[in-house]
């Protein structure tokens, strides 16, 4: 299937795709079309950026006949409000020339508006799990006509604690339906849901175009503590030309806020922040301002930024090292999309070094390390969590090291910081993410080893 003409698409779909300028199906679109069309249950392991929305919407839209039914025949569940809005926009674009009613509903807004919208009739309903469940309980929304259920970003949904709502929703849906599920990672919990609710699903697994890491240049800096990381980031951001669209990841919303506050004076007028404690309007505005280029910097957390389809990010900066290596993959996958050369920088403290090693073992690639830049001041201020950690260290009678900004800890033998990557799950991950050794980076890479 080299171009869309080879799939027997209806004229309205064909025209919509032409309007969008898509020339040929992406690998997941190729793999998913006939399987989904056949009505089988499908589980896709695939990240955003691979074209997965069209992969499931194309066969669904193709099969959707005109009906006078007012209750939704297709239900799409996504974890966050932002994703509802993005999905709604995409599905409306795909179904532009069709007579299909598409509606997005999400929590945090007045449910009355959604009840009214649902009561006017909808064919494809896109929803967050909580709002969907509330609407179904209120009886305004009936799920008995839903023939197809799509659950997107299942891993994030479970991270956010939506298992209960999900399984409750399953109970309200007709038993005879097609289930389509997408996740960026596979976990035991997802596996158990599949076992319990999905009959004989067809599995599709796709990495981001080719090897996801091939078009992303990676670097790292050893840094003593959080507030010195802030100084380093502030220093890097001074180069506005190079760092023109920067996504900055933090371990938690607390740290995202701390970073935002620390940088506000210097960069407040070109920086936004998103995390789950921010109001919905604030989040939407922050994303829009960043995507349009009005803001140069977006501060975020793992869960918030997952799945967002942001364009042309020049740098992904990691203020911390993710404890789960695959989260690093998700973060850096925000840059270097669609054949563009992306860049990512990781700041790590001594305590975080073992997580960095785990990531490197997963990729089979040692991230080139840079010297801590001269002139960037060291900040001795510690966050409450760091202070707590220090206390623990003191009990271990650790020798104090002289640390200048970046610190001396990186000289520690790599052997000591080796992390056992565990069993087959990690081997599978490694297969997916292993960095090819044919890159120009290799020389630099080996030098650092
Ligand atoms: P998704 O993974 O669904 O979030 O899609 C990622 C991006 O790829 C979106 O901006 C889509 O508009 C775009 N896209 C989807 N399918 C294609 C295609 N066949 N050719 C080019 N771009 C596409």
CSV table of C-alpha atoms and ligand atoms in Angstrom, one decimal:
chain,number,residue,atom,x,y,z
A,1,UNK,CA,0.0,0.0,0.0
A,2,UNK,CA,2.1,2.9,-1.2
A,3,UNK,CA,-0.5,5.5,-1.3
A,4,UNK,CA,-4.0,6.1,-0.1
A,5,UNK,CA,-5.5,5.3,-3.5
A,6,UNK,CA,-4.8,1.7,-2.9
A,7,UNK,CA,-7.2,1.5,0.0
A,8,UNK,CA,-10.7,1.6,-1.3
A,9,UNK,CA,-11.6,4.8,0.5
A,10,UNK,CA,-14.9,6.5,0.1
A,11,UNK,CA,-14.8,9.8,-1.9
A,12,UNK,CA,-15.5,12.0,1.2
A,13,UNK,CA,-12.6,10.4,3.1
A,14,UNK,CA,-10.3,10.5,0.1
A,15,UNK,CA,-11.0,14.2,-0.3
A,16,UNK,CA,-10.5,15.0,3.4
A,17,UNK,CA,-7.1,13.3,3.3
A,18,UNK,CA,-6.2,15.2,0.2
A,19,UNK,CA,-7.1,18.4,1.9
A,20,UNK,CA,-4.8,17.5,4.8
A,21,UNK,CA,-2.0,16.9,2.3
A,22,UNK,CA,-1.3,13.3,3.4
A,23,UNK,CA,0.2,11.4,0.5
A,24,UNK,CA,0.7,7.9,1.8
A,25,UNK,CA,-0.4,5.9,4.9
A,26,UNK,CA,2.0,5.7,7.8
A,27,UNK,CA,3.1,2.1,8.8
A,28,UNK,CA,0.4,2.0,11.6
A,29,UNK,CA,-2.2,3.1,9.2
A,30,UNK,CA,-1.2,0.4,6.7
A,31,UNK,CA,-1.2,-2.3,9.4
A,32,UNK,CA,-4.4,-1.2,11.1
A,33,UNK,CA,-6.8,-0.5,8.2
A,34,UNK,CA,-7.9,-3.9,7.2
A,35,UNK,CA,-7.7,-5.4,10.6
A,36,UNK,CA,-9.9,-2.8,12.2
A,37,UNK,CA,-12.3,-2.9,9.2
A,38,UNK,CA,-12.6,-6.7,9.7
A,39,UNK,CA,-14.2,-6.0,13.1
A,40,UNK,CA,-11.6,-7.7,15.2
A,41,UNK,CA,-10.5,-6.5,18.5
A,42,UNK,CA,-7.2,-4.6,18.1
A,43,UNK,CA,-4.4,-3.7,20.6
A,44,UNK,CA,-1.9,-1.2,19.1
A,45,UNK,CA,1.4,-0.4,20.8
A,46,UNK,CA,2.2,2.9,19.3
A,47,UNK,CA,3.1,6.5,20.3
A,48,UNK,CA,1.5,9.7,19.2
A,49,UNK,CA,3.3,11.0,16.1
A,50,UNK,CA,2.9,7.8,14.3
A,51,UNK,CA,-0.4,8.7,12.7
A,52,UNK,CA,-2.4,6.4,15.0
A,53,UNK,CA,-5.5,8.6,15.1
A,54,UNK,CA,-6.1,8.3,11.4
A,55,UNK,CA,-5.1,4.6,11.7
A,56,UNK,CA,-8.2,3.9,13.7
A,57,UNK,CA,-10.5,6.6,12.4
A,58,UNK,CA,-10.1,5.8,8.8
A,59,UNK,CA,-11.6,2.3,9.0
A,60,UNK,CA,-14.2,3.5,11.6
A,61,UNK,CA,-15.4,6.4,9.4
A,62,UNK,CA,-15.3,4.2,6.3
A,63,UNK,CA,-17.7,1.7,8.0
A,64,UNK,CA,-20.0,4.3,9.6
A,65,UNK,CA,-23.3,4.4,7.8
A,66,UNK,CA,-25.7,7.2,8.0
A,67,UNK,CA,-28.2,6.6,10.8
A,68,UNK,CA,-31.0,8.4,12.5
A,69,UNK,CA,-29.7,7.0,15.9
A,70,UNK,CA,-29.0,9.8,18.3
A,71,UNK,CA,-26.8,7.9,20.7
A,72,UNK,CA,-23.2,7.4,19.9
A,73,UNK,CA,-22.1,4.4,17.8
A,74,UNK,CA,-18.5,5.1,18.3
A,75,UNK,CA,-17.0,6.0,21.7
A,76,UNK,CA,-13.4,7.2,21.9
A,77,UNK,CA,-11.9,7.5,25.4
A,78,UNK,CA,-8.7,9.5,26.0
A,79,UNK,CA,-7.0,10.4,29.3
A,80,UNK,CA,-7.0,14.2,29.3
A,81,UNK,CA,-9.1,17.2,28.3
A,82,UNK,CA,-6.4,18.4,26.0
A,83,UNK,CA,-6.4,15.1,24.1
A,84,UNK,CA,-10.2,15.3,23.8
A,85,UNK,CA,-9.8,18.7,22.1
A,86,UNK,CA,-7.0,17.5,19.8
A,87,UNK,CA,-8.8,14.3,18.9
A,88,UNK,CA,-12.1,16.2,18.2
A,89,UNK,CA,-10.3,18.5,15.9
A,90,UNK,CA,-8.6,15.7,14.0
A,91,UNK,CA,-11.8,13.6,13.7
A,92,UNK,CA,-13.7,16.6,12.5
A,93,UNK,CA,-11.1,17.2,9.8
A,94,UNK,CA,-11.2,13.6,8.7
A,95,UNK,CA,-15.0,13.6,8.5
A,96,UNK,CA,-15.2,17.0,7.0
A,97,UNK,CA,-17.2,15.8,3.9
A,98,UNK,CA,-19.3,13.3,5.8
A,99,UNK,CA,-22.6,13.7,7.6
A,100,UNK,CA,-21.1,12.7,11.0
A,101,UNK,CA,-21.7,14.4,14.3
A,102,UNK,CA,-18.5,14.5,16.4
A,103,UNK,CA,-18.6,15.7,20.0
A,104,UNK,CA,-15.9,16.0,22.6
A,105,UNK,CA,-16.7,16.0,26.4
A,106,UNK,CA,-14.4,16.3,29.4
A,107,UNK,CA,-14.4,17.0,33.1
A,108,UNK,CA,-13.8,20.3,34.8
A,109,UNK,CA,-16.5,22.1,32.9
A,110,UNK,CA,-20.3,22.4,33.5
A,111,UNK,CA,-21.9,19.0,32.8
A,112,UNK,CA,-25.2,20.7,31.8
A,113,UNK,CA,-23.6,22.0,28.6
A,114,UNK,CA,-22.4,18.5,27.7
A,115,UNK,CA,-25.8,17.0,28.6
A,116,UNK,CA,-27.4,19.4,26.2
A,117,UNK,CA,-24.9,18.7,23.4
A,118,UNK,CA,-25.3,14.9,23.9
A,119,UNK,CA,-29.1,15.1,23.8
A,120,UNK,CA,-28.9,16.8,20.4
A,121,UNK,CA,-27.4,13.6,18.9
A,122,UNK,CA,-23.9,12.4,18.4
A,123,UNK,CA,-22.3,9.7,16.2
A,124,UNK,CA,-18.7,9.8,17.5
A,125,UNK,CA,-18.3,10.7,21.1
A,126,UNK,CA,-14.8,11.6,22.4
A,127,UNK,CA,-14.5,11.7,26.1
A,128,UNK,CA,-12.4,11.5,29.3
A,129,UNK,CA,-13.4,8.5,31.4
A,130,UNK,CA,-14.8,10.4,34.3
A,131,UNK,CA,-17.1,12.7,32.3
A,132,UNK,CA,-18.2,9.8,30.1
A,133,UNK,CA,-19.2,7.8,33.2
A,134,UNK,CA,-21.0,10.7,34.8
A,135,UNK,CA,-23.0,11.4,31.6
A,136,UNK,CA,-23.9,7.7,31.2
A,137,UNK,CA,-25.1,7.6,34.9
A,138,UNK,CA,-27.2,10.7,34.3
A,139,UNK,CA,-29.1,8.7,31.6
A,140,UNK,CA,-28.8,11.5,29.1
A,141,UNK,CA,-26.1,9.5,27.4
A,142,UNK,CA,-26.9,5.9,26.4
A,143,UNK,CA,-24.0,3.7,25.5
A,144,UNK,CA,-26.1,0.7,24.3
A,145,UNK,CA,-25.7,1.7,20.6
A,146,UNK,CA,-21.9,1.9,20.8
A,147,UNK,CA,-20.6,-0.7,18.4
A,148,UNK,CA,-17.0,0.4,18.5
A,149,UNK,CA,-14.9,1.5,21.5
A,150,UNK,CA,-11.5,3.1,21.2
A,151,UNK,CA,-9.3,3.6,24.2
A,152,UNK,CA,-6.3,5.7,23.5
A,153,UNK,CA,-3.2,6.2,25.6
A,154,UNK,CA,-4.3,3.5,28.0
A,155,UNK,CA,-1.1,3.6,29.9
A,156,UNK,CA,-1.5,7.3,30.8
A,157,UNK,CA,-5.2,6.6,31.7
A,158,UNK,CA,-4.1,4.0,34.2
A,159,UNK,CA,-1.3,6.2,35.5
A,160,UNK,CA,-4.0,8.8,36.3
A,161,UNK,CA,-6.0,6.3,38.2
A,162,UNK,CA,-8.9,5.8,35.8
A,163,UNK,CA,-9.1,2.0,36.0
A,164,UNK,CA,-12.2,2.0,38.0
A,165,UNK,CA,-14.0,4.4,35.6
A,166,UNK,CA,-12.8,2.3,32.6
A,167,UNK,CA,-14.1,-1.0,33.9
A,168,UNK,CA,-17.4,0.6,34.9
A,169,UNK,CA,-17.8,2.0,31.4
A,170,UNK,CA,-17.2,-1.5,30.0
A,171,UNK,CA,-20.2,-2.7,32.0
A,172,UNK,CA,-22.4,-0.1,30.4
A,173,UNK,CA,-21.4,-0.9,26.8
A,174,UNK,CA,-23.1,-3.6,24.8
A,175,UNK,CA,-21.2,-6.9,25.0
A,176,UNK,CA,-21.1,-7.2,21.3
A,177,UNK,CA,-18.7,-4.5,20.2
A,178,UNK,CA,-15.3,-4.0,18.7
A,179,UNK,CA,-12.6,-2.9,21.1
A,180,UNK,CA,-9.6,-0.9,19.8
A,181,UNK,CA,-6.9,0.0,22.3
A,182,UNK,CA,-3.8,2.0,21.9
A,183,UNK,CA,-0.9,2.4,24.4
A,184,UNK,CA,2.6,3.6,24.1
A,185,UNK,CA,3.8,1.0,26.6
A,186,UNK,CA,2.7,-2.4,27.7
A,187,UNK,CA,2.3,-3.0,31.4
A,188,UNK,CA,1.0,-5.9,33.4
A,189,UNK,CA,-2.1,-3.9,34.3
A,190,UNK,CA,-2.9,-3.3,30.6
A,191,UNK,CA,-2.3,-7.0,29.9
A,192,UNK,CA,-4.8,-8.0,32.6
A,193,UNK,CA,-7.4,-5.6,31.3
A,194,UNK,CA,-7.0,-7.1,27.8
A,195,UNK,CA,-7.3,-10.6,29.2
A,196,UNK,CA,-10.4,-9.8,31.1
A,197,UNK,CA,-12.3,-7.7,28.5
A,198,UNK,CA,-10.9,-8.3,25.1
A,199,UNK,CA,-11.5,-11.5,23.1
A,200,UNK,CA,-8.6,-12.6,20.9
A,201,UNK,CA,-7.2,-9.2,20.1
A,202,UNK,CA,-5.0,-8.7,17.1
A,203,UNK,CA,-1.8,-7.0,18.2
A,204,UNK,CA,0.0,-4.3,16.2
A,205,UNK,CA,3.3,-2.8,17.4
A,206,UNK,CA,4.9,0.2,15.8
A,207,UNK,CA,7.8,2.4,16.9
A,208,UNK,CA,8.1,6.0,15.8
A,209,UNK,CA,9.2,6.1,12.2
A,210,UNK,CA,12.2,3.7,12.0
A,211,UNK,CA,14.4,3.8,15.1
A,212,UNK,CA,13.0,6.5,17.2
A,213,UNK,CA,16.4,7.7,18.4
A,214,UNK,CA,18.1,8.1,15.1
A,215,UNK,CA,17.1,11.7,14.4
A,216,UNK,CA,17.6,12.9,18.0
A,217,UNK,CA,20.9,14.2,19.2
A,218,UNK,CA,21.3,13.6,23.0
A,219,UNK,CA,23.5,15.3,25.5
A,220,UNK,CA,23.7,15.4,29.3
A,221,UNK,CA,25.1,17.6,32.1
A,222,UNK,CA,26.0,16.5,35.6
A,223,UNK,CA,24.5,19.1,38.0
A,224,UNK,CA,24.7,19.2,41.7
A,225,UNK,CA,21.1,20.0,42.7
A,226,UNK,CA,17.8,21.4,41.4
A,227,UNK,CA,18.5,25.1,41.8
A,228,UNK,CA,21.8,24.7,40.1
A,229,UNK,CA,19.9,23.0,37.3
A,230,UNK,CA,17.6,26.1,37.2
A,231,UNK,CA,20.7,28.3,36.7
A,232,UNK,CA,22.0,26.0,33.9
A,233,UNK,CA,18.7,26.1,32.2
A,234,UNK,CA,18.5,29.9,32.5
A,235,UNK,CA,21.9,30.1,31.0
A,236,UNK,CA,21.1,27.8,28.0
A,237,UNK,CA,17.9,29.7,27.3
A,238,UNK,CA,19.8,32.9,26.8
A,239,UNK,CA,20.6,31.6,23.3
A,240,UNK,CA,17.2,32.4,21.9
A,241,UNK,CA,18.1,31.5,18.4
A,242,UNK,CA,19.2,28.0,19.1
A,243,UNK,CA,16.7,27.3,21.9
A,244,UNK,CA,13.7,28.6,19.9
A,245,UNK,CA,11.0,26.0,21.0
A,246,UNK,CA,11.8,24.3,24.2
A,247,UNK,CA,9.8,21.7,26.1
A,248,UNK,CA,11.1,21.3,29.7
A,249,UNK,CA,10.2,18.1,31.6
A,250,UNK,CA,10.0,17.9,35.4
A,251,UNK,CA,9.4,15.0,37.8
A,252,UNK,CA,6.2,16.4,39.3
A,253,UNK,CA,3.9,19.3,39.2
A,254,UNK,CA,5.6,20.6,42.4
A,255,UNK,CA,8.9,20.8,40.6
A,256,UNK,CA,7.3,22.2,37.4
A,257,UNK,CA,5.9,25.0,39.6
A,258,UNK,CA,9.2,25.6,41.3
A,259,UNK,CA,11.0,25.8,38.0
A,260,UNK,CA,8.4,28.2,36.6
A,261,UNK,CA,8.6,30.4,39.7
A,262,UNK,CA,12.4,30.5,39.6
A,263,UNK,CA,12.5,31.5,35.9
A,264,UNK,CA,9.5,33.8,35.9
A,265,UNK,CA,11.4,37.0,36.4
A,266,UNK,CA,13.8,36.3,33.5
A,267,UNK,CA,11.6,34.4,31.1
A,268,UNK,CA,8.0,34.9,32.4
A,269,UNK,CA,6.8,36.6,29.2
A,270,UNK,CA,7.9,33.8,26.9
A,271,UNK,CA,7.1,30.7,29.1
A,272,UNK,CA,4.0,28.7,29.9
A,273,UNK,CA,3.5,25.8,32.3
A,274,UNK,CA,1.0,22.9,32.2
A,275,UNK,CA,0.2,20.3,34.8
A,276,UNK,CA,-2.9,18.7,36.2
A,277,UNK,CA,-3.4,21.3,38.9
A,278,UNK,CA,-3.7,24.2,36.4
A,279,UNK,CA,-7.2,25.1,35.2
A,280,UNK,CA,-8.3,23.8,32.0
A,281,UNK,CA,-8.4,27.2,30.3
A,282,UNK,CA,-4.9,28.0,31.5
A,283,UNK,CA,-3.6,24.7,30.1
A,284,UNK,CA,-5.3,25.1,26.8
A,285,UNK,CA,-3.9,28.6,26.5
A,286,UNK,CA,-0.4,27.6,27.5
A,287,UNK,CA,-0.4,24.8,24.8
A,288,UNK,CA,-1.7,27.1,22.1
A,289,UNK,CA,0.8,29.9,22.9
A,290,UNK,CA,3.6,27.4,22.8
A,291,UNK,CA,2.4,25.6,19.6
A,292,UNK,CA,1.9,28.9,17.8
A,293,UNK,CA,5.4,30.2,18.7
A,294,UNK,CA,4.1,33.0,20.9
A,295,UNK,CA,5.8,31.4,23.8
A,296,UNK,CA,9.3,29.8,23.4
A,297,UNK,CA,9.3,27.7,26.5
A,298,UNK,CA,6.8,25.2,27.9
A,299,UNK,CA,7.3,23.7,31.4
A,300,UNK,CA,5.6,20.4,31.9
A,301,UNK,CA,5.4,17.0,33.6
A,302,UNK,CA,5.4,13.5,32.0
A,303,UNK,CA,1.7,12.8,32.2
A,304,UNK,CA,0.6,16.2,30.9
A,305,UNK,CA,2.9,16.2,27.8
A,306,UNK,CA,2.3,12.6,26.8
A,307,UNK,CA,0.4,12.4,23.6
A,308,UNK,CA,0.5,16.1,22.8
A,309,UNK,CA,1.1,16.6,19.1
A,310,UNK,CA,3.4,19.6,19.2
A,311,UNK,CA,5.1,20.9,16.2
A,312,UNK,CA,8.8,21.5,15.6
A,313,UNK,CA,10.2,21.4,19.1
A,314,UNK,CA,13.9,22.3,18.9
A,315,UNK,CA,14.9,21.0,22.4
A,316,UNK,CA,13.5,18.7,25.0
A,317,UNK,CA,15.1,19.5,28.3
A,318,UNK,CA,14.9,16.9,31.1
A,319,UNK,CA,15.2,18.7,34.5
A,320,UNK,CA,15.3,15.3,36.2
A,321,UNK,CA,16.1,11.7,35.1
A,322,UNK,CA,12.9,9.6,34.8
A,323,UNK,CA,12.9,6.6,37.1
A,324,UNK,CA,11.2,4.5,34.3
A,325,UNK,CA,13.5,4.6,31.3
A,326,UNK,CA,10.7,4.4,28.8
A,327,UNK,CA,9.5,7.8,30.1
A,328,UNK,CA,12.7,9.2,28.9
A,329,UNK,CA,11.9,7.7,25.4
A,330,UNK,CA,8.5,9.3,25.5
A,331,UNK,CA,9.9,12.7,26.5
A,332,UNK,CA,12.6,12.8,23.9
A,333,UNK,CA,10.2,11.6,21.2
A,334,UNK,CA,8.5,15.0,21.4
A,335,UNK,CA,11.4,16.3,19.4
A,336,UNK,CA,12.9,14.9,16.2
A,337,UNK,CA,9.5,14.1,14.9
A,338,UNK,CA,8.8,13.4,11.2
A,339,UNK,CA,12.4,13.3,10.1
A,340,UNK,CA,13.4,16.5,11.7
A,341,UNK,CA,16.6,16.6,13.6
A,342,UNK,CA,15.8,17.0,17.3
A,343,UNK,CA,17.9,17.7,20.3
A,344,UNK,CA,17.5,16.7,23.9
A,345,UNK,CA,19.5,17.6,27.1
A,346,UNK,CA,19.4,15.7,30.3
A,347,UNK,CA,20.4,17.2,33.7
A,348,UNK,CA,21.3,14.6,36.3
A,349,UNK,CA,22.4,14.7,39.9
A,350,UNK,CA,24.6,12.2,41.5
A,351,UNK,CA,21.6,10.5,43.0
A,352,UNK,CA,20.0,10.2,39.6
A,353,UNK,CA,23.0,8.8,37.8
A,354,UNK,CA,21.8,5.2,38.2
A,355,UNK,CA,18.6,6.0,36.4
A,356,UNK,CA,20.6,7.6,33.6
A,357,UNK,CA,22.6,4.3,33.4
A,358,UNK,CA,19.4,2.3,33.1
A,359,UNK,CA,18.3,4.5,30.2
A,360,UNK,CA,21.7,4.1,28.5
A,361,UNK,CA,21.6,0.4,28.9
A,362,UNK,CA,18.1,0.3,27.4
A,363,UNK,CA,19.3,2.3,24.4
A,364,UNK,CA,22.7,0.6,24.3
A,365,UNK,CA,24.0,4.2,23.9
A,366,UNK,CA,26.0,6.3,26.3
A,367,UNK,CA,24.6,9.9,26.3
A,368,UNK,CA,27.5,12.2,25.5
A,369,UNK,CA,28.3,14.3,28.6
A,370,UNK,CA,29.1,18.0,28.5
A,371,UNK,CA,31.3,20.0,30.8
A,372,UNK,CA,29.3,22.1,33.2
A,373,UNK,CA,29.6,25.6,31.6
A,374,UNK,CA,32.0,28.0,33.4
A,375,UNK,CA,30.2,31.1,34.7
A,376,UNK,CA,27.0,29.3,35.6
A,377,UNK,CA,26.6,29.9,39.3
A,378,UNK,CA,26.3,27.0,41.7
A,379,UNK,CA,23.2,27.4,44.0
A,380,UNK,CA,23.5,25.8,47.4
A,381,UNK,CA,19.8,26.1,48.1
A,382,UNK,CA,18.1,22.7,48.4
A,383,UNK,CA,14.5,21.7,47.8
A,384,UNK,CA,12.7,20.1,50.8
A,385,UNK,CA,13.1,16.7,49.0
A,386,UNK,CA,16.8,17.2,48.5
A,387,UNK,CA,17.2,18.3,52.1
A,388,UNK,CA,15.6,15.1,53.2
A,389,UNK,CA,17.9,13.1,50.9
A,390,UNK,CA,21.0,14.9,52.3
A,391,UNK,CA,19.9,13.9,55.8
A,392,UNK,CA,19.9,10.3,54.8
A,393,UNK,CA,23.3,10.6,53.2
A,394,UNK,CA,24.8,12.1,56.3
A,395,UNK,CA,23.7,9.0,58.2
A,396,UNK,CA,25.8,7.0,55.8
A,397,UNK,CA,28.9,8.9,56.7
A,398,UNK,CA,29.5,9.9,53.1
A,399,UNK,CA,32.7,11.7,52.3
A,400,UNK,CA,32.0,15.2,51.1
A,401,UNK,CA,33.1,16.0,47.6
A,402,UNK,CA,34.1,19.3,46.3
A,403,UNK,CA,31.5,20.2,43.8
A,404,UNK,CA,31.6,23.1,41.4
A,405,UNK,CA,28.2,23.5,39.8
A,406,UNK,CA,28.3,20.3,37.7
A,407,UNK,CA,30.1,18.3,40.4
A,408,UNK,CA,32.8,15.7,40.6
A,409,UNK,CA,30.5,12.8,40.9
A,410,UNK,CA,30.5,11.8,37.3
A,411,UNK,CA,33.9,10.4,37.7
A,412,UNK,CA,32.5,7.6,39.7
A,413,UNK,CA,33.0,4.3,38.1
A,414,UNK,CA,30.2,3.4,35.8
A,415,UNK,CA,30.3,-0.2,37.2
A,416,UNK,CA,29.1,1.0,40.6
A,417,UNK,CA,26.1,2.6,39.1
A,418,UNK,CA,25.0,-0.3,36.9
A,419,UNK,CA,21.3,-1.1,37.1
A,420,UNK,CA,19.9,-4.4,36.6
A,421,UNK,CA,17.3,-4.0,33.9
A,422,UNK,CA,15.4,-7.1,34.9
A,423,UNK,CA,13.5,-9.6,32.8
A,424,UNK,CA,11.8,-10.0,29.4
A,425,UNK,CA,9.8,-6.7,29.6
A,426,UNK,CA,13.0,-4.8,29.6
A,427,UNK,CA,14.5,-7.0,26.9
A,428,UNK,CA,11.5,-6.2,24.7
A,429,UNK,CA,11.8,-2.5,25.4
A,430,UNK,CA,15.5,-2.7,24.6
A,431,UNK,CA,14.7,-4.3,21.3
A,432,UNK,CA,12.4,-1.4,20.5
A,433,UNK,CA,14.6,1.4,21.6
A,434,UNK,CA,18.1,0.2,21.0
A,435,UNK,CA,20.1,2.8,19.2
A,436,UNK,CA,21.5,1.8,15.9
A,437,UNK,CA,25.3,1.9,15.8
A,438,UNK,CA,25.6,3.4,12.3
A,439,UNK,CA,25.2,7.0,13.3
A,440,UNK,CA,27.8,9.7,13.0
A,441,UNK,CA,27.3,10.0,16.8
A,442,UNK,CA,29.1,6.7,17.3
A,443,UNK,CA,32.6,8.2,17.3
A,444,UNK,CA,31.7,10.7,19.9
A,445,UNK,CA,29.8,8.1,21.8
A,446,UNK,CA,32.7,5.7,22.1
A,447,UNK,CA,35.0,8.4,23.1
A,448,UNK,CA,32.9,9.1,26.1
A,449,UNK,CA,32.6,5.5,27.1
B,1,LIG,P1,-1.1,11.1,15.6
B,1,LIG,O1,-0.1,10.0,15.9
B,1,LIG,O2,-2.4,10.5,15.2
B,1,LIG,O3,-1.2,12.1,16.7
B,1,LIG,O4,-0.6,11.9,14.3
B,1,LIG,C1,0.6,12.6,14.3
B,1,LIG,C2,0.6,13.6,13.2
B,1,LIG,O5,0.8,13.0,11.9
B,1,LIG,C3,-0.6,14.5,13.1
B,1,LIG,O6,-0.2,15.8,13.0
B,1,LIG,C4,-1.3,14.0,11.8
B,1,LIG,O7,-2.0,15.0,11.2
B,1,LIG,C5,-0.1,13.6,11.0
B,1,LIG,N1,-0.4,12.5,10.0
B,1,LIG,C6,-1.3,11.4,10.3
B,1,LIG,N2,-1.3,10.6,9.2
B,1,LIG,C7,-0.4,11.1,8.3
B,1,LIG,C8,0.0,10.7,7.0
B,1,LIG,N3,-0.5,9.6,6.4
B,1,LIG,N4,0.9,11.4,6.3
B,1,LIG,C9,1.3,12.6,6.9
B,1,LIG,N5,1.0,13.0,8.1
B,1,LIG,C10,0.1,12.3,8.8
